[in-house]
Amino acid sequence: MWDYSEKVKEHFYNPKNAGAAENANATGEVGSLSCGDALRLTLKVDPDSEVILDAGFQTFGCGSAIASSSALTEIIKGMTLDQALEVSNQDIADFLDGLPPEKMHCSVMGREALQAAVADYRGEVWSDDHEEGALVCKCFAIDEVMIEDTIRANNLTSVEEVTNYTKAGGGCSACHEGIENILSRVMAESGEEFVAGGVGSAVAASSPAAASAPAEAAPKTDIKRISTIMRVLEAVRPRLQADGGDCELMDIDGNTIYVNLTGACMGCQMASMTLGGIQQQLIEELGEFVRLVQVEKKADQLVGIGG
Amino acid sequence: MSDIYLDNNATTMVSPEVLEEMLPFFSEQFGNPSSLHSFGNKVGFALKKARQQVQALLGAEHDSEIIFTSCGTESDSTAILSALKAQPERKEIITTVVEHPAVLTLCEYLETEGYTVHKLEVDSKGRLDLDQYASLLSDRVAVVSVMWANNESGTIFPVEKMADMANEAGVMFHTDAVQAVGKLPINLQQSNIHMLSLSGHKLHAPKGIGVLYLKRGTRFRPLLRGGHQERGRRAGTENAAAVVGLGKACELAMQHMEFENTTVKAMRDRLEEGILAAVPYSFPTGDTDNRLPNTASIAFEYIEGEAILLLMNKVGIAASSGSACTSGSLEPSHVMRAMGIPYTAAHGTVRFSFSRYNTMEEVERVIAEVPEIVAKLRKLSPYWDGNGPAEDPEQAFAPVYA
């Protein structure tokens, strides 16, 4: 069963604005090919101010499709059409305290219904600007079509490149076989052959072998080493702080560096990415292999939860 | 009121008798059955007994035809890959479009390795065309793998007849019988089935135990090599507690075979009849004259399965659905699609699957709850208008698909 937030459940069990809006003067009807779900959004728009006076939805779809529809109507009521067009699918997902990655397309469908309804009101023809494919990377909700398009546009030839361009494959790495298959297929179109390299791209970064790579750098004295570590960490903190998180240096023990990654980043998929990313920067700056370990801040003990 | 579990084709409760039988093998009976000393020896005898209990349920001629594995999927993979390894000159596989992913996904992978996979189509009731099957049998085929009964619709395939045809043509025949074992009487010594997979957790044994039946004389290549366990055909220390549990579960299934086909079947029939009478625009899927006694698959038109399941779950009823959204895949059930059921109905199929632990009282509660749930969701559906589907529903609502 899906791990739905309480907010999703609330909007599914007791949807707001279900049914067609009365005296509606704008209708948007869209469906998501990826799951067969479909949605009709009806709006009652004040002709003078373009304010959305009422909104209603009818949805053929799963729990999160219904909840996304309900959330959408709640968000846009009272907005002008221009304001409503600013609503992104992420806004809809955020309103619901998040959606599982497989279900993000439900929020995309909501945003598209809104665009279609506004186009209908303005007498324009709405055409969809993206195609959706099978979900490949569950960590970052990246679908097949997005990966294919990116490979073609940038002539990508490795899983690592696909990860750098799309984020797909940058989390748990379970989808690397799928990405390799897509690479083989797309590269074959232009007569190229995909050649996979050895063990895999993600392994190299954390293996001791990486230590020898920047070996030409001279060994650093303790003080110099510590100040380098602190400088790297200070450099990434503003980015984390902007997202409501932070990264504090807790301790250094040989080649293990303990940090306390806090705030919004804690526990989410990005935490490991960030840890991995910072670790990589540290390895490059220090010229030696180090391991970054997440610890929770306790008065007098360090509790490692992974590295 | 306690919750109602009608998802027994997904998995079943471990019977209390099975659990009781297993418990000593987690504590005092911890020996390795391969060991010579008494600690191991006793466990060895327990495995022997379990093997005979499985043998009895399957009607196998010899107990050495029973190979314990870790699950149904392992049994399926072992069988199909063994057939390919043992006959490297044969590069074709025959299966069906409605197989479980344990077989289908493997076959799709084997296609990328250069094998040709023939997938038999089904008609609107989920039945196979045996003429098509006959035309595909040849000495190029390494193995036929056809499920005994479908997990979603419960439709039973004529595997015994198909095995005869394969045997006649000199082709190995494997059946994934995880849904059939314990629900249908099986007598393998009278059949030409060469290999059969079963899964413990579908018949009130624990998860993590399966069996591959291998008819004596069938050429075989192990998937796991190593120790001499299972006569060298499946290396790895035996999951003794689970094996013992499966043995007991098979004994109990044997005792309840008639109950399954009378009392359990009557509950299923009552549920289906009650729901179809109370809910307009709903219909059963599959071959209703020839299916598992415990399974009902009902399509509720114009609504989506996950939404139905969530609302049922809220009132304490557990079932499952062939909708795309419940599985995380993009397509609605390949089984429903193969039968040509339209999208708007395939998405709304709900499978109710019983076990001997259900009661008629539960059936009546479900019949009372379901119509309201369906009505609530139809009120939200763009294909629905008041008390019936919108006039010409496909026309009335024609969204832009992206």
Coordinates of C-alpha atoms in Angstrom, one line a residue, chain B residues 92-385:
Chain B
E92 CA 12.0 -21.3 -28.0
I93 CA 9.7 -21.0 -25.1
I94 CA 5.9 -21.2 -25.1
T95 CA 4.0 -19.4 -22.4
T96 CA 0.8 -17.2 -22.1
V97 CA 0.1 -13.5 -22.0
V98 CA -1.5 -13.8 -18.6
E99 CA 1.3 -15.5 -16.7
H100 CA 2.5 -14.2 -13.4
P101 CA 5.5 -11.7 -13.6
A102 CA 7.6 -14.5 -12.1
V103 CA 7.4 -16.2 -15.5
L104 CA 6.7 -13.3 -17.9
T105 CA 9.5 -11.0 -16.7
L106 CA 12.0 -13.8 -16.9
C107 CA 10.8 -14.7 -20.4
E108 CA 11.0 -11.0 -21.5
Y109 CA 14.6 -11.0 -20.2
L110 CA 15.4 -14.2 -22.1
E111 CA 14.1 -12.6 -25.3
T112 CA 17.0 -10.1 -24.9
E113 CA 19.3 -13.1 -24.6
G114 CA 18.3 -14.4 -28.0
Y115 CA 15.4 -16.8 -27.1
T116 CA 12.1 -16.7 -28.9
V117 CA 9.1 -16.5 -26.6
H118 CA 5.7 -17.4 -27.9
K119 CA 2.9 -16.0 -25.7
L120 CA -0.4 -17.7 -26.1
E121 CA -3.3 -15.2 -26.3
V122 CA -6.6 -15.5 -24.4
D123 CA -10.2 -14.8 -25.4
S124 CA -12.6 -12.4 -23.5
K125 CA -13.1 -15.0 -20.8
G126 CA -9.4 -15.6 -20.4
R127 CA -9.3 -19.0 -22.2
L128 CA -6.5 -20.3 -24.4
D129 CA -6.7 -21.5 -27.9
L130 CA -5.3 -25.0 -27.9
D131 CA -5.0 -25.1 -31.7
Q132 CA -2.7 -22.1 -31.6
Y133 CA -0.7 -24.0 -28.9
A134 CA -0.5 -27.2 -30.9
S135 CA 0.8 -25.3 -33.9
L136 CA 3.7 -23.9 -31.9
L137 CA 4.9 -27.1 -30.4
S138 CA 8.1 -28.3 -32.2
D139 CA 11.6 -29.6 -31.5
R140 CA 12.8 -26.0 -31.3
V141 CA 10.8 -25.5 -28.1
A142 CA 12.8 -26.0 -24.9
V143 CA 9.9 -25.6 -22.4
V144 CA 6.2 -24.8 -22.2
S145 CA 5.4 -22.8 -19.0
V146 CA 1.6 -22.3 -18.4
M147 CA 0.0 -21.4 -15.1
W148 CA -2.5 -23.9 -13.7
A149 CA -4.9 -21.1 -12.5
N150 CA -4.7 -17.4 -13.0
N151 CA -4.0 -15.4 -9.9
E152 CA -6.3 -12.4 -10.9
S153 CA -9.3 -14.0 -12.5
G154 CA -9.0 -17.5 -11.1
T155 CA -9.4 -19.0 -14.6
I156 CA -8.2 -22.5 -14.8
F157 CA -6.1 -23.6 -17.8
P158 CA -6.2 -27.2 -19.1
V159 CA -2.6 -27.9 -18.1
E160 CA -3.0 -31.6 -17.9
K161 CA -4.1 -31.8 -21.5
M162 CA -1.5 -29.3 -22.5
A163 CA 1.2 -31.4 -20.8
D164 CA 0.0 -34.4 -22.7
M165 CA 0.3 -32.5 -26.0
A166 CA 3.8 -31.3 -25.0
N167 CA 4.9 -34.7 -23.9
E168 CA 3.7 -36.1 -27.2
A169 CA 5.8 -33.6 -29.1
G170 CA 8.8 -34.3 -26.9
V171 CA 8.7 -30.9 -25.1
M172 CA 9.2 -30.2 -21.4
F173 CA 6.1 -28.9 -19.6
H174 CA 6.2 -26.7 -16.6
T175 CA 3.3 -25.2 -14.7
D176 CA 3.2 -22.4 -12.2
A177 CA 0.6 -23.9 -9.9
V178 CA 1.0 -21.5 -6.9
Q179 CA -2.7 -20.6 -7.1
A180 CA -4.0 -24.1 -7.7
V181 CA -2.2 -26.1 -5.1
G182 CA -4.4 -26.6 -2.1
K183 CA -7.5 -25.4 -3.9
L184 CA -7.8 -28.0 -6.7
P185 CA -7.2 -31.8 -6.4
I186 CA -3.9 -32.6 -8.1
N187 CA -2.5 -36.0 -9.0
L188 CA 0.8 -35.6 -10.7
Q189 CA 1.7 -39.2 -11.1
Q190 CA -1.2 -39.5 -13.5
S191 CA -0.1 -36.5 -15.6
N192 CA 2.6 -35.6 -18.0
I193 CA 3.5 -32.5 -16.2
H194 CA 7.3 -32.5 -15.9
M195 CA 7.8 -29.6 -13.5
L196 CA 5.5 -27.7 -11.2
S197 CA 6.0 -24.7 -8.9
L198 CA 4.2 -24.1 -5.7
S199 CA 4.5 -21.4 -3.0
G200 CA 4.0 -22.1 0.7
H201 CA 2.4 -18.8 1.7
K202 CA -0.5 -19.3 -0.7
L203 CA -1.7 -22.2 1.3
H204 CA -1.3 -21.1 5.0
A205 CA 2.4 -22.0 5.3
P206 CA 4.9 -19.1 5.9
K207 CA 6.5 -16.9 3.3
G208 CA 10.0 -17.9 2.1
I209 CA 9.3 -21.5 1.2
G210 CA 8.4 -23.0 -2.2
V211 CA 8.6 -26.3 -4.0
L212 CA 9.7 -27.3 -7.5
Y213 CA 8.2 -30.7 -8.4
L214 CA 10.5 -32.4 -10.8
K215 CA 9.1 -35.6 -12.4
R216 CA 11.7 -38.4 -12.2
G217 CA 13.7 -38.7 -15.3
T218 CA 13.2 -35.1 -16.4
R219 CA 16.6 -33.6 -17.4
F220 CA 17.6 -31.0 -14.9
R221 CA 20.3 -28.4 -14.3
P222 CA 20.3 -26.7 -10.9
L223 CA 20.1 -23.0 -10.5
L224 CA 22.1 -23.0 -7.2
R225 CA 25.1 -25.3 -7.0
G226 CA 27.0 -26.0 -3.9
G227 CA 26.0 -28.4 -1.2
H228 CA 24.4 -31.7 -1.6
Q229 CA 21.0 -30.5 -0.2
E230 CA 17.9 -31.6 -2.2
R231 CA 20.1 -34.3 -3.8
G232 CA 22.4 -31.6 -5.2
R233 CA 19.5 -30.0 -7.1
R234 CA 19.1 -27.0 -4.9
A235 CA 22.1 -26.2 -2.8
G236 CA 21.8 -24.2 0.4
T237 CA 21.0 -25.1 4.0
E238 CA 17.3 -26.0 4.3
N239 CA 14.9 -23.6 5.8
A240 CA 13.9 -26.3 8.2
A241 CA 11.2 -24.6 10.1
A242 CA 9.4 -23.4 6.9
V243 CA 9.8 -26.8 5.3
V244 CA 8.1 -28.4 8.3
G245 CA 5.4 -25.7 8.2
L246 CA 4.8 -26.3 4.5
G247 CA 4.5 -30.0 5.2
K248 CA 1.8 -29.5 7.8
A249 CA 0.0 -26.9 5.6
C250 CA -0.1 -29.5 2.8
E251 CA -1.6 -32.1 5.1
L252 CA -4.2 -29.5 6.2
A253 CA -5.0 -28.5 2.6
M254 CA -5.6 -32.1 1.8
Q255 CA -8.0 -32.4 4.6
H256 CA -9.9 -29.3 3.6
M257 CA -10.0 -29.9 -0.1
E258 CA -13.7 -30.7 -0.1
F259 CA -14.4 -27.8 2.2
E260 CA -12.6 -25.5 -0.2
N261 CA -14.7 -26.7 -3.1
T262 CA -18.0 -26.6 -1.3
T263 CA -18.2 -24.1 1.6
V264 CA -15.5 -21.7 0.4
K265 CA -17.0 -21.8 -3.1
A266 CA -20.4 -21.1 -1.7
M267 CA -19.1 -18.0 0.1
R268 CA -17.5 -16.8 -3.1
D269 CA -20.6 -17.4 -5.1
R270 CA -22.8 -15.6 -2.6
L271 CA -20.4 -12.6 -2.5
E272 CA -20.4 -12.3 -6.3
E273 CA -24.1 -12.8 -6.7
G274 CA -24.8 -10.3 -3.9
I275 CA -22.5 -7.6 -5.3
L276 CA -23.6 -8.0 -8.9
A277 CA -27.2 -7.7 -7.8
A278 CA -26.6 -4.6 -5.8
V279 CA -24.2 -2.7 -8.0
P280 CA -25.2 -1.7 -11.6
Y281 CA -22.6 -1.6 -14.3
S282 CA -20.4 -4.3 -12.7
F283 CA -19.5 -7.7 -14.2
P284 CA -17.4 -10.7 -13.3
T285 CA -14.2 -11.2 -15.3
G286 CA -12.6 -14.5 -16.4
D287 CA -14.1 -17.9 -17.1
T288 CA -16.8 -18.1 -14.4
D289 CA -17.6 -21.7 -15.3
N290 CA -14.1 -22.9 -14.9
R291 CA -12.2 -21.1 -12.2
L292 CA -10.7 -21.4 -8.7
P293 CA -13.4 -22.0 -6.0
N294 CA -12.1 -19.1 -3.9
T295 CA -11.7 -16.3 -6.4
A296 CA -14.1 -13.6 -7.7
S297 CA -12.9 -10.8 -9.9
I298 CA -15.4 -8.1 -10.4
A299 CA -15.1 -5.1 -12.7
F300 CA -16.8 -1.9 -11.5
E301 CA -17.1 0.3 -14.5
Y302 CA -16.2 4.0 -14.6
I303 CA -14.2 4.0 -11.3
E304 CA -10.7 3.1 -10.4
G305 CA -9.5 0.2 -8.3
E306 CA -7.1 1.8 -5.9
A307 CA -9.8 4.3 -4.8
I308 CA -12.2 1.4 -4.2
L309 CA -9.5 -0.5 -2.2
L310 CA -8.7 2.5 -0.1
L311 CA -12.4 3.1 0.8
M312 CA -12.9 -0.6 1.5
N313 CA -9.8 -0.6 3.7
K314 CA -11.3 2.2 5.7
V315 CA -14.2 0.0 6.6
G316 CA -11.9 -2.9 7.3
I317 CA -12.2 -5.0 4.1
A318 CA -9.0 -6.1 2.4
A319 CA -9.0 -7.1 -1.3
S320 CA -6.9 -6.3 -4.3
S321 CA -7.2 -4.7 -7.7
G322 CA -5.8 -5.0 -11.2
S323 CA -5.6 -1.2 -11.5
A324 CA -2.4 0.4 -12.6
C325 CA -2.1 2.5 -9.5
T326 CA -2.1 -0.3 -6.9
S327 CA 0.9 -1.9 -8.4
G328 CA 3.1 1.1 -9.3
S329 CA 3.1 0.0 -12.9
L330 CA 1.7 2.1 -15.6
E331 CA -0.7 -0.3 -17.3
P332 CA -3.8 -1.7 -15.7
S333 CA -3.5 -5.4 -15.2
H334 CA -2.0 -7.3 -18.2
V335 CA -4.5 -10.0 -17.4
M336 CA -7.6 -7.7 -17.8
R337 CA -6.1 -6.1 -20.9
A338 CA -5.4 -9.5 -22.5
M339 CA -9.1 -10.4 -22.1
G340 CA -9.9 -7.2 -23.9
I341 CA -11.7 -5.5 -21.0
P342 CA -12.0 -1.7 -21.7
Y343 CA -9.8 0.7 -19.8
T344 CA -12.7 2.2 -17.9
A345 CA -13.6 -1.2 -16.5
A346 CA -10.1 -2.8 -16.3
H347 CA -9.1 0.0 -13.9
G348 CA -12.0 -0.8 -11.7
T349 CA -11.5 -4.5 -11.2
V350 CA -11.4 -5.8 -7.7
R351 CA -10.3 -9.3 -6.8
F352 CA -11.9 -11.0 -3.8
S353 CA -10.1 -14.2 -2.8
F354 CA -11.2 -16.4 0.0
S355 CA -9.7 -18.9 2.4
R356 CA -11.2 -21.5 4.7
Y357 CA -10.9 -18.9 7.5
N358 CA -13.5 -16.6 6.0
T359 CA -17.2 -16.8 7.1
M360 CA -20.6 -16.2 5.5
E361 CA -21.2 -13.4 8.0
E362 CA -18.1 -11.6 6.6
V363 CA -19.5 -12.1 3.1
E364 CA -22.8 -10.3 4.1
R365 CA -20.9 -7.4 5.6
V366 CA -18.9 -6.9 2.4
I367 CA -22.1 -7.1 0.3
A368 CA -23.6 -4.4 2.5
E369 CA -20.6 -2.1 2.2
V370 CA -19.5 -2.3 -1.4
P371 CA -22.5 -0.7 -3.2
E372 CA -22.1 2.5 -1.2
I373 CA -18.4 2.7 -1.9
V374 CA -18.9 2.3 -5.6
A375 CA -21.6 4.9 -5.6
K376 CA -19.5 7.4 -3.7
L377 CA -16.7 7.1 -6.3
R378 CA -19.0 7.2 -9.3
K379 CA -20.3 10.5 -8.0
L380 CA -16.7 11.8 -8.5
S381 CA -16.3 10.2 -11.9
P382 CA -16.4 12.3 -15.1
Y383 CA -17.9 9.2 -16.9
W384 CA -20.8 9.1 -14.5
D385 CA -23.9 11.3 -14.6

